[in-house]
Amino acid sequence: FYGWLVREGRWPTNPVQAVAPAKTNGQKRERRALTTEELDRLLKAAPPHRALVYRVAATTGLRRSELAALRWADVDLDAATLRVRASTSKNRRESYQPLPEGTAAALEAARDHPSPAAPVFDSIPLMPTFRKDLEAAKIPYRTEEGTADFHALRVTYATMLARAGVSLVQAQRLMRHSDPKLTANIYTRLRLDDGHAAVARIDVA
């Protein structure tokens, strides 16, 4: 926390810089990416208002808090973008996230001439509800690859970008990460079949 304050210019020095990091032996939660088929089933199984939340999360990479803070004034369907305000983003920087055509169309269908200050989503599903929707879609919550919690939709976004051949530099920007290693090593979950698809594109006769 003090390191962040120093980087942001809000505190002169880090008073705990010399303290050795605590050793942690707890198990780290590994999140997995939903496959395209699983995401499609989830959007079909969930009620429309929750399916829209999942669609936007999985195709823009917005975090739970950012989704909750999203207002219709932040949605520009003509430009197919969402604005993430500095006051609501994790890194405290304003950014604009491009919208895929299907997500823009889904938002257009859900918009009923609301006030610009109105929230896009009435609420963001909590984990019990999300797990219920996963169960309805016959998607396992936990596999050997990791868990599929709500934040796994952000992992799904990063992984879909990689599978689409998006460069790491562009994916880092879309994920709004300060370090490309975070994009590549933590949020991207490629599988062996992705490797087969990759080498198929460089095969020679």
CSV table of C-alpha atoms in Angstrom, one decimal:
chain,number,residue,atom,x,y,z
A,1,PHE,CA,0.0,0.0,0.0
A,2,TYR,CA,2.8,2.4,0.9
A,3,GLY,CA,4.5,1.5,-2.4
A,4,TRP,CA,1.4,2.5,-4.3
A,5,LEU,CA,1.2,5.8,-2.4
A,6,VAL,CA,4.8,6.6,-3.3
A,7,ARG,CA,4.3,5.7,-7.0
A,8,GLU,CA,1.2,7.9,-7.1
A,9,GLY,CA,3.0,10.8,-5.5
A,10,ARG,CA,0.8,10.7,-2.4
A,11,TRP,CA,3.5,9.9,0.2
A,12,PRO,CA,7.2,10.8,0.3
A,13,THR,CA,8.8,7.5,1.2
A,14,ASN,CA,7.9,3.9,2.0
A,15,PRO,CA,8.3,3.4,5.8
A,16,VAL,CA,8.1,-0.4,5.5
A,17,GLN,CA,10.4,-0.8,2.5
A,18,ALA,CA,13.1,-2.6,4.6
A,19,VAL,CA,10.6,-5.0,6.2
A,20,ALA,CA,11.1,-8.5,4.7
A,21,PRO,CA,8.0,-9.9,2.9
A,22,ALA,CA,6.0,-12.4,4.9
A,23,LYS,CA,6.2,-16.0,3.8
A,24,THR,CA,2.8,-17.3,2.6
A,25,ASN,CA,2.2,-21.0,2.2
A,26,GLY,CA,-1.5,-20.7,1.5
A,27,GLN,CA,-2.9,-22.2,-1.7
A,28,LYS,CA,-3.3,-19.6,-4.4
A,29,ARG,CA,-6.6,-19.7,-6.3
A,30,GLU,CA,-6.1,-20.6,-10.0
A,31,ARG,CA,-8.8,-19.2,-12.2
A,32,ARG,CA,-9.6,-20.8,-15.5
A,33,ALA,CA,-11.0,-19.3,-18.7
A,34,LEU,CA,-14.4,-20.4,-19.9
A,35,THR,CA,-14.3,-22.0,-23.4
A,36,THR,CA,-16.3,-20.3,-26.1
A,37,GLU,CA,-18.9,-23.1,-25.9
A,38,GLU,CA,-19.2,-22.7,-22.1
A,39,LEU,CA,-19.6,-18.9,-22.4
A,40,ASP,CA,-22.3,-19.4,-25.0
A,41,ARG,CA,-24.1,-21.8,-22.7
A,42,LEU,CA,-23.9,-19.5,-19.8
A,43,LEU,CA,-25.4,-16.6,-21.8
A,44,LYS,CA,-28.2,-18.8,-22.9
A,45,ALA,CA,-28.9,-20.3,-19.4
A,46,ALA,CA,-28.8,-17.2,-17.4
A,47,PRO,CA,-31.8,-14.8,-17.2
A,48,PRO,CA,-31.4,-11.9,-19.7
A,49,HIS,CA,-30.4,-9.2,-17.2
A,50,ARG,CA,-27.7,-11.4,-15.8
A,51,ALA,CA,-26.6,-12.7,-19.2
A,52,LEU,CA,-25.9,-9.1,-20.2
A,53,VAL,CA,-23.7,-8.6,-17.2
A,54,TYR,CA,-21.7,-11.8,-18.1
A,55,ARG,CA,-21.5,-10.8,-21.8
A,56,VAL,CA,-20.1,-7.3,-21.0
A,57,ALA,CA,-17.7,-8.7,-18.4
A,58,ALA,CA,-16.4,-11.4,-20.8
A,59,THR,CA,-16.0,-9.2,-23.8
A,60,THR,CA,-14.6,-6.0,-22.2
A,61,GLY,CA,-12.6,-7.3,-19.3
A,62,LEU,CA,-14.4,-4.9,-16.8
A,63,ARG,CA,-14.0,-5.9,-13.2
A,64,ARG,CA,-17.0,-6.4,-10.9
A,65,SER,CA,-16.7,-2.9,-9.3
A,66,GLU,CA,-16.3,-1.3,-12.7
A,67,LEU,CA,-19.4,-3.0,-14.0
A,68,ALA,CA,-21.3,-1.9,-10.9
A,69,ALA,CA,-20.2,1.7,-11.4
A,70,LEU,CA,-21.0,1.8,-15.1
A,71,ARG,CA,-23.6,4.4,-16.1
A,72,TRP,CA,-25.4,4.9,-19.4
A,73,ALA,CA,-23.5,8.1,-19.8
A,74,ASP,CA,-20.4,5.9,-20.1
A,75,VAL,CA,-21.9,3.9,-23.0
A,76,ASP,CA,-21.3,5.3,-26.5
A,77,LEU,CA,-23.0,2.8,-28.9
A,78,ASP,CA,-22.3,5.0,-31.9
A,79,ALA,CA,-18.6,4.7,-31.2
A,80,ALA,CA,-19.0,1.1,-29.8
A,81,THR,CA,-17.1,2.0,-26.6
A,82,LEU,CA,-17.5,1.9,-22.8
A,83,ARG,CA,-15.8,4.6,-20.7
A,84,VAL,CA,-14.2,3.4,-17.5
A,85,ARG,CA,-14.0,6.6,-15.4
A,86,ALA,CA,-10.8,7.3,-13.4
A,87,SER,CA,-12.8,7.4,-10.2
A,88,THR,CA,-14.1,3.8,-10.8
A,89,SER,CA,-11.1,2.1,-12.3
A,90,LYS,CA,-8.5,0.1,-10.4
A,91,ASN,CA,-5.5,2.1,-11.7
A,92,ARG,CA,-7.4,5.4,-11.3
A,93,ARG,CA,-7.0,6.2,-15.0
A,94,GLU,CA,-9.8,6.9,-17.5
A,95,SER,CA,-9.9,4.5,-20.4
A,96,TYR,CA,-12.2,3.5,-23.2
A,97,GLN,CA,-13.0,-0.1,-23.9
A,98,PRO,CA,-14.1,-1.1,-27.4
A,99,LEU,CA,-17.3,-3.2,-27.7
A,100,PRO,CA,-17.7,-6.2,-30.0
A,101,GLU,CA,-20.6,-5.9,-32.3
A,102,GLY,CA,-22.7,-8.5,-30.4
A,103,THR,CA,-22.2,-6.8,-27.1
A,104,ALA,CA,-23.0,-3.4,-28.5
A,105,ALA,CA,-26.2,-4.8,-29.9
A,106,ALA,CA,-27.1,-6.5,-26.6
A,107,LEU,CA,-26.7,-3.2,-24.8
A,108,GLU,CA,-28.7,-1.4,-27.4
A,109,ALA,CA,-31.5,-3.9,-26.9
A,110,ALA,CA,-31.4,-3.4,-23.1
A,111,ARG,CA,-31.4,0.4,-23.2
A,112,ASP,CA,-34.9,1.9,-22.7
A,113,HIS,CA,-34.0,5.6,-22.9
A,114,PRO,CA,-32.8,5.8,-19.3
A,115,SER,CA,-31.3,8.8,-17.7
A,116,PRO,CA,-27.6,9.2,-18.5
A,117,ALA,CA,-26.8,8.9,-14.8
A,118,ALA,CA,-28.7,5.6,-14.4
A,119,PRO,CA,-26.7,2.5,-13.8
A,120,VAL,CA,-26.4,0.1,-16.8
A,121,PHE,CA,-26.9,-2.9,-14.4
A,122,ASP,CA,-29.3,-2.9,-11.5
A,123,SER,CA,-26.9,-5.3,-9.7
A,124,ILE,CA,-23.9,-7.5,-10.3
A,125,PRO,CA,-24.6,-11.2,-9.4
A,126,LEU,CA,-22.9,-12.5,-6.2
A,127,MET,CA,-21.1,-15.8,-6.3
A,128,PRO,CA,-24.0,-18.0,-5.1
A,129,THR,CA,-26.1,-16.6,-8.1
A,130,PHE,CA,-23.2,-17.0,-10.5
A,131,ARG,CA,-22.7,-20.6,-9.4
A,132,LYS,CA,-26.4,-21.3,-9.9
A,133,ASP,CA,-26.1,-19.9,-13.4
A,134,LEU,CA,-23.0,-22.0,-14.1
A,135,GLU,CA,-24.9,-25.1,-12.8
A,136,ALA,CA,-27.8,-24.3,-15.1
A,137,ALA,CA,-25.4,-24.1,-18.0
A,138,LYS,CA,-23.8,-27.4,-17.0
A,139,ILE,CA,-20.4,-25.7,-16.5
A,140,PRO,CA,-18.2,-27.1,-13.6
A,141,TYR,CA,-17.2,-24.5,-11.1
A,142,ARG,CA,-13.9,-26.2,-10.4
A,143,THR,CA,-11.8,-28.3,-12.8
A,144,GLU,CA,-8.1,-29.3,-12.8
A,145,GLU,CA,-7.5,-26.1,-14.7
A,146,GLY,CA,-8.9,-23.9,-11.9
A,147,THR,CA,-12.1,-22.3,-10.7
A,148,ALA,CA,-14.6,-20.4,-12.7
A,149,ASP,CA,-15.6,-17.6,-10.4
A,150,PHE,CA,-16.9,-14.2,-11.6
A,151,HIS,CA,-13.4,-12.8,-12.1
A,152,ALA,CA,-12.8,-15.8,-14.4
A,153,LEU,CA,-14.8,-13.8,-17.0
A,154,ARG,CA,-11.9,-11.4,-17.1
A,155,VAL,CA,-9.5,-14.3,-17.5
A,156,THR,CA,-11.8,-15.5,-20.3
A,157,TYR,CA,-11.5,-12.1,-22.0
A,158,ALA,CA,-7.7,-12.2,-21.9
A,159,THR,CA,-7.6,-15.7,-23.2
A,160,MET,CA,-10.1,-15.0,-26.1
A,161,LEU,CA,-7.8,-12.1,-27.1
A,162,ALA,CA,-4.8,-14.4,-27.2
A,163,ARG,CA,-6.8,-17.1,-29.2
A,164,ALA,CA,-7.8,-14.4,-31.7
A,165,GLY,CA,-4.1,-13.6,-32.3
A,166,VAL,CA,-4.2,-10.2,-30.6
A,167,SER,CA,-0.6,-9.1,-29.9
A,168,LEU,CA,0.5,-9.0,-26.3
A,169,VAL,CA,1.0,-5.2,-26.4
A,170,GLN,CA,-2.6,-4.7,-27.5
A,171,ALA,CA,-3.9,-7.2,-25.1
A,172,GLN,CA,-2.1,-5.5,-22.2
A,173,ARG,CA,-3.7,-2.2,-23.2
A,174,LEU,CA,-7.2,-3.8,-23.4
A,175,MET,CA,-6.7,-5.4,-20.1
A,176,ARG,CA,-5.3,-2.1,-18.6
A,177,HIS,CA,-2.4,-3.9,-17.1
A,178,SER,CA,0.8,-2.0,-16.2
A,179,ASP,CA,3.0,-5.1,-16.8
A,180,PRO,CA,2.6,-7.4,-19.8
A,181,LYS,CA,3.8,-10.3,-17.7
A,182,LEU,CA,0.5,-10.1,-15.7
A,183,THR,CA,-1.4,-10.3,-19.0
A,184,ALA,CA,0.6,-13.2,-20.3
A,185,ASN,CA,1.2,-15.3,-17.3
A,186,ILE,CA,-1.7,-14.7,-14.9
A,187,TYR,CA,-4.7,-13.9,-17.1
A,188,THR,CA,-4.1,-15.9,-20.3
A,189,ARG,CA,-5.1,-19.6,-20.1
A,190,LEU,CA,-4.1,-21.3,-23.3
A,191,ARG,CA,-4.5,-25.0,-23.7
A,192,LEU,CA,-2.8,-27.7,-25.8
A,193,ASP,CA,-5.4,-27.5,-28.6
A,194,ASP,CA,-4.5,-23.8,-28.9
A,195,GLY,CA,-0.9,-24.9,-29.5
A,196,HIS,CA,-2.1,-27.3,-32.2
A,197,ALA,CA,-4.1,-24.5,-33.8
A,198,ALA,CA,-1.0,-22.2,-33.7
A,199,VAL,CA,1.4,-24.6,-35.3
A,200,ALA,CA,-1.2,-25.5,-38.0
A,201,ARG,CA,-0.9,-21.9,-39.2
A,202,ILE,CA,2.9,-22.4,-39.8
A,203,ASP,CA,2.7,-25.9,-41.3
A,204,VAL,CA,4.5,-26.5,-44.6
A,205,ALA,CA,3.6,-28.8,-47.4
